[in-house]
Amino acid sequence: MIRVPAHRRRSDEADEADDVLNMQRAARKGGTVLLLRWLTGRTGATVVLVNRSGVVVSPPSFPLGEAEHDLVLRGVREATARTLRSVTIGEENLTCVVLPLVGPPGVHAPLLAAVVPQPTPPGLPLLLADAASSLSLCWELEHVRRQQRRLRQADDRTREAVLDLLMNGHVTAARQVAGTLRPALPDTVRMYVIEGPHTIRRAVTDTWAGAVDGAWIVPCPVYTDHMLVLAPAGTENHTDFRPEQVWPRSVKDSCWIGVSDPVPLRDTAIGYAQAFHALAAARHRTERHATFAADPDLALTIGPAAAAWAADFLAPLHAHRARRPQDPDGTELLATAASWLNFSGHAVAHLKIHRNTLAARLTLIRMTLGLNLDRLADQAALSLAVRANAAGLPTHPEPHAADTAATATTLDGLLALPRVVAWAQRQLRPLRMPGVAASVEHTLTTWLRLDARIGPTAAALSLSVSAVRKRLARSEALLQRSLLRAPSAVHDLWLAQRTLDLARPSTAPAPALPTAARGT
């Protein structure tokens, strides 16, 4: 019997304790990845985690060669077939040690595999056994976090799908999908758009979930710094709730909130646009909070006559049929048009399509409807038609409707209605208040006349591009509408300006609409 000197035993025990402490430190700092890297440096072996099929599930510090991988695969098969706690096999000048990790019940945890050139270091099996315990805990924690992340992503995508259905007017389908989640969709909602850094998202979500029963919280599919909240409207709980009063100070000082009017669930798209415009106003306020203060949507202001005109305007799109299975039909083209009008280039993120696909669909829409989508006039006409189509208005006027509304079959005819003229005057009234420089309105009308292009506007007014942007930002604050970021009020403002041009007594006629945008 060979006696090991006491000082030698104490030295080995100290080294083992240091290794355990170093493994725990690596696990705390970097989880399985850093711990495997430490093991590789400590032992000189290639250390990886593999599944039961021998596939590497963790990035190795050094890639496995073909011979090393074959040896690992043999060790894994041996360990899993015979349910061994450890396996050591050798071949030529290599040794492989395999130890199964311990996972939660019902889950196949990976196996720890280390391949080292022979001769095998004497302390390697013991060191790997100690590491397997720490790796098991790290892997189980990371597995739970991955599962939680997948659940959150699935929940977010389902809620995003419900929101997309609502934005496109498919209320029944949205309720069916929402039935798999909680809470149920309310009949009347108020939309909140909250803008702020990603770090405050958890605090925002927790505040809403705890303060308002029935609130739907959806990460914005277009803007990563936005969160959308569909809250029940008309209840005392909702009316009294002001999120900025209960959020931590750090959240209050880092976000802006735009709030819509109460709208029926079928008008979620209108509510979103209202909240987005209110958000533009909130950016100019010290309280960082604003509620939509403009008039109702123009399509609702016009009423059934807008629906009848829109049905005729969009008839070629409704009649369009896909020639191939992968081609979009009329419904998809209509959804694409609505998304592009609302989000411009960001429609690719909203629709989850490639930018080339978006461009091809826009070309097909242009050809089908005979529009020039580079012209603001045609965009505004299409925007009104899409909104009137989605509003669910009857196409026949009510018996007591005015004769002028019943006979208005062109866009100019609709814009000439007295209630539309009153609507247009209210839209632009803030720019004509005392104390507002005339240059602000002049810049806006020039910008609208030049198809909302800042460069040509700057050239026409002999201003710099930054000066035009500043004046448009001033118009945003006065109108409490978003102009420079989609969804923009540019289409409504063009229609308002067109209405006032038609109503203004003048020897010079108002500029004519493009033929395709007039309607029939």
Short mmCIF file of C-alpha atoms in Angstrom, two decimals:
data_model
loop_
_atom_site.label_atom_id
_atom_site.label_comp_id
_atom_site.label_asym_id
_atom_site.label_seq_id
_atom_site.Cartn_x
_atom_site.Cartn_y
_atom_site.Cartn_z
CA MET A 1 0.00 0.00 0.00
CA ILE A 2 1.38 3.39 -1.04
CA ARG A 3 0.90 6.18 1.44
CA VAL A 4 0.31 9.68 0.02
CA PRO A 5 2.04 12.36 2.06
CA ALA A 6 -0.35 14.57 4.05
CA HIS A 7 0.91 17.77 2.44
CA ARG A 8 0.28 16.24 -0.99
CA ARG A 9 -3.31 15.32 -0.04
CA ARG A 10 -3.92 18.83 1.25
CA SER A 11 -2.52 20.29 -1.97
CA ASP A 12 -4.82 18.12 -4.14
CA GLU A 13 -7.84 19.05 -2.04
CA ALA A 14 -6.98 22.74 -2.33
CA ASP A 15 -6.66 22.45 -6.12
CA GLU A 16 -10.01 20.67 -6.30
CA ALA A 17 -11.65 23.38 -4.18
CA ASP A 18 -10.15 26.08 -6.41
CA ASP A 19 -11.50 24.30 -9.49
CA VAL A 20 -14.99 24.12 -8.00
CA LEU A 21 -14.91 27.83 -7.12
CA ASN A 22 -13.68 28.74 -10.60
CA MET A 23 -16.44 26.64 -12.19
CA GLN A 24 -19.09 28.33 -10.07
CA ARG A 25 -17.68 31.74 -10.95
CA ALA A 26 -17.70 30.93 -14.67
CA ALA A 27 -21.26 29.56 -14.44
CA ARG A 28 -22.51 32.73 -12.74
CA LYS A 29 -20.85 35.04 -15.26
CA GLY A 30 -21.52 33.24 -18.53
CA GLY A 31 -23.54 30.08 -18.00
CA THR A 32 -22.76 26.95 -19.99
CA VAL A 33 -20.74 28.75 -22.69
CA LEU A 34 -18.22 30.32 -20.31
CA LEU A 35 -18.04 27.18 -18.18
CA LEU A 36 -17.24 25.00 -21.22
CA ARG A 37 -14.61 27.52 -22.28
CA TRP A 38 -13.04 27.36 -18.81
CA LEU A 39 -13.00 23.57 -18.91
CA THR A 40 -11.27 23.62 -22.29
CA GLY A 41 -8.57 25.94 -21.00
CA ARG A 42 -8.18 24.01 -17.75
CA THR A 43 -7.92 20.52 -19.26
CA GLY A 44 -6.65 21.07 -22.79
CA ALA A 45 -9.55 18.94 -24.04
CA THR A 46 -12.21 19.85 -26.56
CA VAL A 47 -15.32 20.09 -24.37
CA VAL A 48 -18.86 20.26 -25.83
CA LEU A 49 -22.48 19.53 -25.02
CA VAL A 50 -24.18 17.08 -27.37
CA ASN A 51 -27.70 15.70 -27.64
CA ARG A 52 -28.61 12.02 -27.75
CA SER A 53 -28.02 11.96 -31.51
CA GLY A 54 -24.47 13.21 -31.08
CA VAL A 55 -25.21 16.66 -32.48
CA VAL A 56 -23.27 19.46 -30.80
CA VAL A 57 -25.72 21.83 -29.07
CA SER A 58 -23.16 24.25 -27.64
CA PRO A 59 -20.44 26.17 -29.49
CA PRO A 60 -17.12 24.38 -28.86
CA SER A 61 -14.04 26.46 -28.11
CA PHE A 62 -12.29 24.43 -30.82
CA PRO A 63 -14.21 22.63 -33.60
CA LEU A 64 -14.38 18.86 -33.46
CA GLY A 65 -12.46 16.97 -36.11
CA GLU A 66 -13.95 14.00 -37.91
CA ALA A 67 -12.16 11.45 -35.72
CA GLU A 68 -13.10 13.35 -32.56
CA HIS A 69 -16.75 13.58 -33.61
CA ASP A 70 -16.90 9.83 -34.38
CA LEU A 71 -15.46 9.09 -30.96
CA VAL A 72 -17.98 11.38 -29.25
CA LEU A 73 -20.83 9.71 -31.16
CA ARG A 74 -19.68 6.27 -30.00
CA GLY A 75 -19.49 7.46 -26.40
CA VAL A 76 -22.95 9.03 -26.55
CA ARG A 77 -24.49 5.85 -27.99
CA GLU A 78 -22.82 3.76 -25.30
CA ALA A 79 -23.97 6.06 -22.48
CA THR A 80 -27.59 6.33 -23.68
CA ALA A 81 -28.02 2.67 -24.63
CA ARG A 82 -26.73 1.37 -21.29
CA THR A 83 -27.90 4.39 -19.19
CA LEU A 84 -24.43 4.78 -17.73
CA ARG A 85 -23.42 7.69 -15.50
CA SER A 86 -20.13 8.04 -17.36
CA VAL A 87 -18.32 6.46 -20.30
CA THR A 88 -14.64 6.60 -21.16
CA ILE A 89 -13.51 5.19 -24.49
CA GLY A 90 -10.23 5.44 -26.37
CA GLU A 91 -9.15 5.05 -29.95
CA GLU A 92 -5.65 5.42 -31.36
CA ASN A 93 -4.30 8.54 -29.66
CA LEU A 94 -7.60 10.04 -28.41
CA THR A 95 -9.70 9.55 -25.28
CA CYS A 96 -13.35 10.60 -24.94
CA VAL A 97 -15.20 11.02 -21.64
CA VAL A 98 -19.01 11.31 -21.76
CA LEU A 99 -21.24 12.20 -18.78
CA PRO A 100 -25.03 12.73 -19.05
CA LEU A 101 -26.35 15.94 -17.49
CA VAL A 102 -29.38 15.92 -15.19
CA GLY A 103 -32.45 17.81 -16.46
CA PRO A 104 -36.01 18.45 -15.33
CA PRO A 105 -38.49 15.53 -15.46
CA GLY A 106 -39.61 14.67 -18.97
CA VAL A 107 -36.80 16.62 -20.65
CA HIS A 108 -33.77 14.99 -22.27
CA ALA A 109 -30.77 16.93 -21.03
CA PRO A 110 -27.63 16.97 -23.19
CA LEU A 111 -24.46 15.07 -22.45
CA LEU A 112 -21.06 16.49 -21.57
CA ALA A 113 -18.31 15.18 -23.87
CA ALA A 114 -14.58 15.88 -23.64
CA VAL A 115 -12.02 14.67 -26.17
CA VAL A 116 -8.34 14.84 -25.17
CA PRO A 117 -5.13 13.42 -26.67
CA GLN A 118 -3.64 10.45 -24.85
CA PRO A 119 -2.28 10.03 -22.26
CA THR A 120 -5.40 11.12 -20.37
CA PRO A 121 -4.73 13.57 -17.53
CA PRO A 122 -5.32 11.65 -14.28
CA GLY A 123 -7.73 14.17 -12.78
CA LEU A 124 -9.89 14.68 -15.89
CA PRO A 125 -12.80 12.29 -15.06
CA LEU A 126 -13.15 13.73 -11.54
CA LEU A 127 -13.00 17.32 -12.80
CA LEU A 128 -15.63 16.60 -15.47
CA ALA A 129 -17.87 14.95 -12.88
CA ASP A 130 -17.71 18.10 -10.75
CA ALA A 131 -18.37 20.22 -13.85
CA ALA A 132 -21.37 18.09 -14.85
CA SER A 133 -23.18 19.14 -11.68
CA SER A 134 -22.69 22.86 -12.38
CA LEU A 135 -23.47 22.40 -16.08
CA SER A 136 -26.73 20.61 -15.23
CA LEU A 137 -27.92 23.54 -13.14
CA CYS A 138 -26.84 26.09 -15.78
CA TRP A 139 -28.43 24.18 -18.63
CA GLU A 140 -31.72 23.70 -16.75
CA LEU A 141 -31.90 27.44 -15.99
CA GLU A 142 -31.12 28.31 -19.59
CA HIS A 143 -33.69 25.76 -20.78
CA VAL A 144 -36.40 27.37 -18.63
CA ARG A 145 -35.47 30.80 -19.93
CA ARG A 146 -35.62 29.57 -23.52
CA GLN A 147 -39.04 28.09 -22.90
CA GLN A 148 -40.25 31.33 -21.32
CA ARG A 149 -38.87 33.32 -24.24
CA ARG A 150 -40.62 31.04 -26.74
CA LEU A 151 -43.91 31.39 -24.84
CA ARG A 152 -43.58 35.17 -24.81
CA GLN A 153 -42.79 35.21 -28.51
CA ALA A 154 -45.76 32.95 -29.28
CA ASP A 155 -48.02 35.16 -27.16
CA ASP A 156 -46.70 38.31 -28.84
CA ARG A 157 -47.21 36.84 -32.31
CA THR A 158 -50.73 35.73 -31.50
CA ARG A 159 -51.61 39.16 -30.16
CA GLU A 160 -49.98 40.74 -33.20
CA ALA A 161 -52.11 38.50 -35.44
CA VAL A 162 -55.24 39.61 -33.58
CA LEU A 163 -54.21 43.24 -34.00
CA ASP A 164 -53.60 42.74 -37.73
CA LEU A 165 -57.07 41.23 -38.12
CA LEU A 166 -58.62 44.15 -36.26
CA MET A 167 -56.66 46.70 -38.29
CA ASN A 168 -58.03 45.12 -41.46
CA GLY A 169 -61.60 45.05 -40.16
CA HIS A 170 -61.87 41.28 -39.58
CA VAL A 171 -63.48 41.51 -36.15
CA THR A 172 -65.08 38.06 -36.10
CA ALA A 173 -61.83 36.31 -36.99
CA ALA A 174 -59.97 38.43 -34.44
CA ARG A 175 -62.37 37.39 -31.69
CA GLN A 176 -61.95 33.73 -32.64
CA VAL A 177 -58.16 33.93 -32.45
CA ALA A 178 -58.29 36.02 -29.28
CA GLY A 179 -60.44 33.34 -27.66
CA THR A 180 -57.26 31.29 -27.11
CA LEU A 181 -55.88 34.07 -24.91
CA ARG A 182 -57.21 36.26 -22.17
CA PRO A 183 -58.83 38.68 -21.76
CA ALA A 184 -61.70 38.76 -24.25
CA LEU A 185 -61.75 41.63 -26.72
CA PRO A 186 -64.01 44.51 -25.56
CA ASP A 187 -66.71 45.97 -27.80
CA THR A 188 -65.44 49.55 -27.43
CA VAL A 189 -61.76 50.33 -27.05
CA ARG A 190 -59.38 53.18 -26.51
CA MET A 191 -56.00 52.78 -28.18
CA TYR A 192 -52.76 53.82 -26.47
CA VAL A 193 -49.46 54.17 -28.33
CA ILE A 194 -46.53 54.28 -25.91
CA GLU A 195 -43.12 55.32 -27.21
CA GLY A 196 -40.01 54.64 -25.19
CA PRO A 197 -36.84 52.55 -24.91
CA HIS A 198 -37.03 48.78 -24.89
CA THR A 199 -35.79 48.69 -21.28
CA ILE A 200 -39.09 50.06 -19.94
CA ARG A 201 -41.29 47.52 -21.74
CA ARG A 202 -41.57 45.16 -18.76
CA ALA A 203 -42.57 48.00 -16.39
CA VAL A 204 -45.17 49.24 -18.88
CA THR A 205 -46.63 45.76 -19.36
CA ASP A 206 -46.76 45.02 -15.63
CA THR A 207 -48.45 48.37 -14.89
CA TRP A 208 -51.17 47.84 -17.46
CA ALA A 209 -51.76 44.21 -16.54
CA GLY A 210 -52.18 45.11 -12.88
CA ALA A 211 -54.17 48.32 -13.25
CA VAL A 212 -56.69 47.70 -16.05
CA ASP A 213 -58.80 44.57 -16.41
CA GLY A 214 -59.19 43.52 -20.02
CA ALA A 215 -56.27 45.50 -21.49
CA TRP A 216 -54.62 44.01 -24.57
CA ILE A 217 -50.89 44.78 -24.71
CA VAL A 218 -49.17 44.26 -28.08
CA PRO A 219 -45.57 45.11 -29.06
CA CYS A 220 -45.79 47.24 -32.20
CA PRO A 221 -44.90 45.12 -35.26
CA VAL A 222 -43.58 48.19 -37.11
CA TYR A 223 -41.80 50.44 -34.62
CA THR A 224 -39.58 48.67 -32.10
CA ASP A 225 -39.81 51.57 -29.64
CA HIS A 226 -43.62 51.47 -29.56
CA MET A 227 -46.06 49.43 -27.51
CA LEU A 228 -49.77 49.34 -28.28
CA VAL A 229 -52.50 48.94 -25.68
CA LEU A 230 -56.16 48.22 -26.45
CA ALA A 231 -58.01 49.17 -23.27
CA PRO A 232 -61.75 48.82 -22.64
CA ALA A 233 -63.43 52.19 -23.02
CA GLY A 234 -66.42 53.50 -21.13
CA THR A 235 -65.75 51.84 -17.77
CA GLU A 236 -65.08 53.79 -14.62
CA ASN A 237 -61.86 51.89 -14.06
CA HIS A 238 -60.54 52.87 -17.46
CA THR A 239 -61.75 56.46 -17.34
CA ASP A 240 -59.96 57.16 -14.08
CA PHE A 241 -56.75 55.36 -14.99
CA ARG A 242 -53.76 57.45 -15.95
CA PRO A 243 -50.69 55.28 -16.45
CA GLU A 244 -48.26 58.15 -15.97
CA GLN A 245 -49.55 58.54 -12.39
CA VAL A 246 -48.51 55.03 -11.30
CA TRP A 247 -45.41 54.37 -13.36
CA PRO A 248 -41.99 54.78 -11.75
CA ARG A 249 -40.32 58.11 -12.30
CA SER A 250 -37.75 56.51 -14.59
CA VAL A 251 -40.58 55.36 -16.90
CA LYS A 252 -42.42 58.68 -16.82
CA ASP A 253 -39.31 60.56 -17.91
CA SER A 254 -38.47 58.21 -20.79
CA CYS A 255 -41.74 57.63 -22.66
CA TRP A 256 -44.51 59.51 -24.46
CA ILE A 257 -48.15 58.45 -24.62
CA GLY A 258 -50.77 59.05 -27.31
CA VAL A 259 -54.42 58.19 -26.59
CA SER A 260 -57.31 57.78 -29.02
CA ASP A 261 -60.98 58.53 -28.57
CA PRO A 262 -63.23 55.58 -27.65
CA VAL A 263 -63.93 53.68 -30.89
CA PRO A 264 -65.86 50.50 -31.73
CA LEU A 265 -63.67 47.44 -32.00
CA ARG A 266 -64.23 47.33 -35.77
CA ASP A 267 -62.60 50.81 -36.00
CA THR A 268 -59.33 49.74 -34.36
CA ALA A 269 -57.38 51.10 -37.35
CA ILE A 270 -58.95 54.52 -36.82
CA GLY A 271 -58.15 54.33 -33.11
CA TYR A 272 -54.53 53.49 -33.89
CA ALA A 273 -54.19 56.45 -36.26
CA GLN A 274 -55.75 58.75 -33.65
CA ALA A 275 -53.39 57.55 -30.93
CA PHE A 276 -50.41 57.91 -33.24
CA HIS A 277 -51.36 61.51 -34.02
CA ALA A 278 -51.85 62.18 -30.30
CA LEU A 279 -48.36 60.79 -29.73
CA ALA A 280 -46.98 63.41 -32.14
CA ALA A 281 -48.66 66.09 -30.00
CA ALA A 282 -47.34 64.52 -26.77
CA ARG A 283 -43.74 64.94 -27.96
CA HIS A 284 -44.22 68.71 -27.78
CA ARG A 285 -45.72 68.72 -24.27
CA THR A 286 -43.98 68.76 -20.92
CA GLU A 287 -46.47 66.23 -19.50
CA ARG A 288 -45.50 63.83 -22.35
CA HIS A 289 -49.14 62.72 -22.71
CA ALA A 290 -51.86 63.73 -25.17
CA THR A 291 -55.34 62.61 -26.22
CA PHE A 292 -56.57 62.83 -29.79
CA ALA A 293 -58.20 66.19 -30.27
CA ALA A 294 -59.08 66.30 -33.98
CA ASP A 295 -62.33 65.63 -35.79
CA PRO A 296 -63.64 62.16 -36.68
CA ASP A 297 -62.23 60.37 -39.70
CA LEU A 298 -63.22 61.93 -43.03
CA ALA A 299 -64.87 58.71 -44.23
CA LEU A 300 -67.16 58.76 -41.19
CA THR A 301 -67.80 62.48 -41.69
CA ILE A 302 -69.00 61.89 -45.26
CA GLY A 303 -71.01 58.78 -44.40
CA PRO A 304 -72.69 56.33 -46.82
CA ALA A 305 -71.83 58.44 -49.87
CA ALA A 306 -68.14 57.76 -49.18
CA ALA A 307 -68.81 54.02 -49.04
CA ALA A 308 -70.67 54.09 -52.37
CA TRP A 309 -67.87 56.07 -54.03
CA ALA A 310 -65.21 53.78 -52.51
CA ALA A 311 -67.00 50.65 -53.73
CA ASP A 312 -66.88 51.99 -57.29
CA PHE A 313 -63.31 53.27 -56.92
CA LEU A 314 -62.00 49.95 -55.59
CA ALA A 315 -64.14 47.71 -57.84
CA PRO A 316 -61.20 46.67 -60.07
CA LEU A 317 -59.23 45.67 -56.97
CA HIS A 318 -62.14 43.67 -55.52
CA ALA A 319 -62.55 41.91 -58.88
CA HIS A 320 -58.87 41.01 -59.17
CA ARG A 321 -58.10 37.29 -59.07
CA ALA A 322 -54.67 35.74 -58.61
CA ARG A 323 -53.36 34.03 -61.70
CA ARG A 324 -50.99 31.77 -59.75
CA PRO A 325 -51.27 30.29 -56.24
CA GLN A 326 -48.40 32.46 -54.99
CA ASP A 327 -49.85 35.69 -56.42
CA PRO A 328 -51.92 38.05 -54.23
CA ASP A 329 -55.66 38.28 -54.75
CA GLY A 330 -57.76 41.42 -54.40
CA THR A 331 -58.09 41.09 -50.62
CA GLU A 332 -54.32 40.84 -50.17
CA LEU A 333 -53.76 43.81 -52.47
CA LEU A 334 -56.26 45.86 -50.48
CA ALA A 335 -54.47 44.97 -47.23
CA THR A 336 -51.15 45.87 -48.84
CA ALA A 337 -52.50 49.24 -49.96
CA ALA A 338 -53.80 49.99 -46.46
CA SER A 339 -50.49 49.02 -44.86
CA TRP A 340 -48.42 51.06 -47.33
CA LEU A 341 -50.63 54.13 -46.93
CA ASN A 342 -50.31 53.86 -43.14
CA PHE A 343 -46.66 52.87 -42.79
CA SER A 344 -44.97 53.73 -46.09
CA GLY A 345 -41.73 51.72 -46.36
CA HIS A 346 -42.31 50.17 -42.93
CA ALA A 347 -45.13 48.13 -44.50
CA VAL A 348 -42.60 45.36 -45.15
CA ALA A 349 -42.28 44.87 -41.37
CA HIS A 350 -46.05 45.11 -40.86
CA LEU A 351 -46.89 42.63 -43.62
CA LYS A 352 -43.83 40.41 -43.03
CA ILE A 353 -42.88 40.49 -46.72
CA HIS A 354 -39.75 41.38 -48.68
CA ARG A 355 -39.40 44.91 -50.01
CA ASN A 356 -39.34 43.54 -53.57
CA THR A 357 -42.67 41.82 -52.90
CA LEU A 358 -44.09 45.11 -51.63
CA ALA A 359 -42.85 46.94 -54.73
CA ALA A 360 -44.38 44.29 -57.02
CA ARG A 361 -47.74 44.51 -55.22
CA LEU A 362 -47.76 48.31 -55.40
CA THR A 363 -47.08 48.10 -59.13
CA LEU A 364 -50.03 45.71 -59.51
CA ILE A 365 -52.27 48.05 -57.48
CA ARG A 366 -51.20 51.00 -59.62
CA MET A 367 -51.94 49.14 -62.84
CA THR A 368 -55.24 47.70 -61.59
CA LEU A 369 -56.63 51.04 -60.39
CA GLY A 370 -54.89 53.26 -62.95
CA LEU A 371 -53.19 55.37 -60.27
CA ASN A 372 -49.87 57.15 -60.04
CA LEU A 373 -48.86 56.37 -56.48
CA ASP A 374 -46.01 58.88 -56.63
CA ARG A 375 -48.65 61.62 -56.65
CA LEU A 376 -50.08 62.71 -53.33
CA ALA A 377 -53.46 63.33 -54.98
CA ASP A 378 -53.80 59.67 -55.96
CA GLN A 379 -52.50 58.50 -52.60
CA ALA A 380 -55.09 60.64 -50.80
CA ALA A 381 -57.92 59.31 -52.98
CA LEU A 382 -56.83 55.72 -52.38
CA SER A 383 -56.48 56.39 -48.64
CA LEU A 384 -60.03 57.71 -48.38
CA ALA A 385 -61.38 54.79 -50.41
CA VAL A 386 -59.58 52.21 -48.27
CA ARG A 387 -60.80 53.80 -45.03
CA ALA A 388 -64.36 54.08 -46.28
CA ASN A 389 -64.24 50.43 -47.36
CA ALA A 390 -62.95 49.34 -43.93
CA ALA A 391 -65.40 51.48 -41.97
CA GLY A 392 -68.31 49.16 -42.74
CA LEU A 393 -70.60 52.02 -43.81
CA PRO A 394 -73.74 51.24 -45.78
CA THR A 395 -73.43 52.06 -49.47
CA HIS A 396 -76.95 53.52 -49.64
CA PRO A 397 -77.76 56.85 -47.98
CA GLU A 398 -80.36 56.98 -45.28
CA PRO A 399 -83.82 58.26 -46.29
CA HIS A 400 -83.31 61.60 -44.54
CA ALA A 401 -79.85 62.19 -46.11
CA ALA A 402 -79.35 65.38 -48.04
CA ASP A 403 -79.82 65.23 -51.79
CA THR A 404 -76.34 66.62 -52.38
CA ALA A 405 -74.80 63.68 -50.53
CA ALA A 406 -76.94 61.18 -52.40
CA THR A 407 -75.87 62.55 -55.80
CA ALA A 408 -72.14 62.99 -54.98
CA THR A 409 -70.49 60.28 -57.08
CA THR A 410 -67.02 61.79 -57.60
CA LEU A 411 -64.32 62.66 -55.11
CA ASP A 412 -64.69 66.38 -55.83
CA GLY A 413 -68.44 65.98 -55.34
CA LEU A 414 -67.87 64.44 -51.91
CA LEU A 415 -65.40 67.16 -50.95
CA ALA A 416 -67.93 69.82 -51.90
CA LEU A 417 -70.43 68.65 -49.26
CA PRO A 418 -71.05 71.35 -46.62
CA ARG A 419 -70.11 69.08 -43.72
CA VAL A 420 -66.83 68.21 -45.45
CA VAL A 421 -66.06 71.91 -45.97
CA ALA A 422 -66.67 72.49 -42.25
CA TRP A 423 -64.41 69.51 -41.48
CA ALA A 424 -61.64 70.90 -43.70
CA GLN A 425 -61.85 74.33 -42.06
CA ARG A 426 -61.42 72.76 -38.64
CA GLN A 427 -58.41 70.77 -39.82
CA LEU A 428 -56.40 73.83 -40.82
CA ARG A 429 -57.79 76.35 -38.31
CA PRO A 430 -54.88 75.94 -35.81
CA LEU A 431 -52.47 77.25 -38.46
CA ARG A 432 -54.48 80.45 -38.79
CA MET A 433 -54.71 81.34 -35.13
CA PRO A 434 -53.35 84.71 -33.96
CA GLY A 435 -49.66 84.58 -33.24
CA VAL A 436 -48.91 81.82 -35.76
CA ALA A 437 -46.57 82.98 -38.50
CA ALA A 438 -48.09 82.84 -41.98
CA SER A 439 -44.95 81.09 -43.18
CA VAL A 440 -45.97 77.96 -41.26
CA GLU A 441 -49.17 77.44 -43.26
CA HIS A 442 -47.47 78.52 -46.50
CA THR A 443 -44.77 75.91 -45.99
CA LEU A 444 -47.35 73.20 -45.30
CA THR A 445 -49.51 74.02 -48.35
CA THR A 446 -46.42 74.15 -50.58
CA TRP A 447 -45.28 70.79 -49.19
CA LEU A 448 -48.73 69.30 -49.95
CA ARG A 449 -48.74 70.77 -53.44
CA LEU A 450 -45.33 69.22 -54.14
CA ASP A 451 -46.42 65.69 -53.15
CA ALA A 452 -45.04 65.95 -49.59
CA ARG A 453 -41.43 66.04 -50.82
CA ILE A 454 -39.17 68.08 -48.58
CA GLY A 455 -36.38 68.68 -51.11
CA PRO A 456 -38.58 70.32 -53.79
CA THR A 457 -40.41 72.25 -51.05
CA ALA A 458 -37.13 73.67 -49.78
CA ALA A 459 -36.14 74.67 -53.33
CA ALA A 460 -39.53 76.28 -54.03
CA LEU A 461 -39.37 78.34 -50.82
CA SER A 462 -35.61 79.07 -51.04
CA LEU A 463 -35.10 77.42 -47.65
CA SER A 464 -32.82 74.75 -46.32
CA VAL A 465 -34.17 71.23 -45.81
CA SER A 466 -33.74 71.57 -42.04
CA ALA A 467 -35.75 74.82 -42.06
CA VAL A 468 -38.63 73.08 -43.88
CA ARG A 469 -38.51 70.23 -41.36
CA LYS A 470 -38.65 72.68 -38.46
CA ARG A 471 -41.70 74.41 -39.93
CA LEU A 472 -43.41 71.08 -40.53
CA ALA A 473 -42.62 70.09 -36.96
CA ARG A 474 -44.24 73.35 -35.87
CA SER A 475 -47.30 72.38 -37.95
CA GLU A 476 -47.34 69.00 -36.18
CA ALA A 477 -47.46 70.71 -32.79
CA LEU A 478 -50.24 73.08 -33.87
CA LEU A 479 -52.36 70.51 -35.70
CA GLN A 480 -51.63 67.76 -33.15
CA ARG A 481 -51.16 65.39 -36.06
CA SER A 482 -48.16 63.39 -37.23
CA LEU A 483 -46.70 64.65 -40.53
CA LEU A 484 -43.12 63.43 -40.79
CA ARG A 485 -43.57 59.90 -39.50
CA ALA A 486 -46.08 57.35 -40.78
CA PRO A 487 -48.98 56.98 -40.21
CA SER A 488 -49.13 60.59 -41.30
CA ALA A 489 -52.02 63.04 -41.61
CA VAL A 490 -50.69 64.10 -44.99
CA HIS A 491 -53.57 62.48 -46.91
CA ASP A 492 -56.25 64.10 -44.77
CA LEU A 493 -54.51 67.46 -45.01
CA TRP A 494 -54.28 67.18 -48.78
CA LEU A 495 -58.00 66.38 -48.93
CA ALA A 496 -58.73 69.31 -46.58
CA GLN A 497 -56.67 71.67 -48.74
CA ARG A 498 -58.38 70.38 -51.87
CA THR A 499 -61.80 70.94 -50.23
CA LEU A 500 -60.97 74.53 -49.35
CA ASP A 501 -59.59 75.17 -52.84
CA LEU A 502 -62.87 73.94 -54.32
CA ALA A 503 -64.94 76.04 -51.91
CA ARG A 504 -62.87 79.21 -52.30
CA PRO A 505 -64.49 81.72 -54.68
CA SER A 506 -61.83 82.50 -57.22
CA THR A 507 -61.42 83.22 -60.90
CA ALA A 508 -58.73 80.57 -61.00
CA PRO A 509 -60.09 77.02 -60.77
CA ALA A 510 -58.69 74.58 -58.23
CA PRO A 511 -56.02 72.24 -59.59
CA ALA A 512 -57.66 69.24 -61.22
CA LEU A 513 -57.41 65.77 -59.78
CA PRO A 514 -55.69 63.10 -61.84
CA THR A 515 -58.27 61.23 -63.90
CA ALA A 516 -57.96 57.98 -61.98
CA ALA A 517 -58.45 59.71 -58.64
CA ARG A 518 -61.70 61.48 -59.56
CA GLY A 519 -64.01 58.50 -59.39
CA THR A 520 -66.90 58.06 -61.78
#
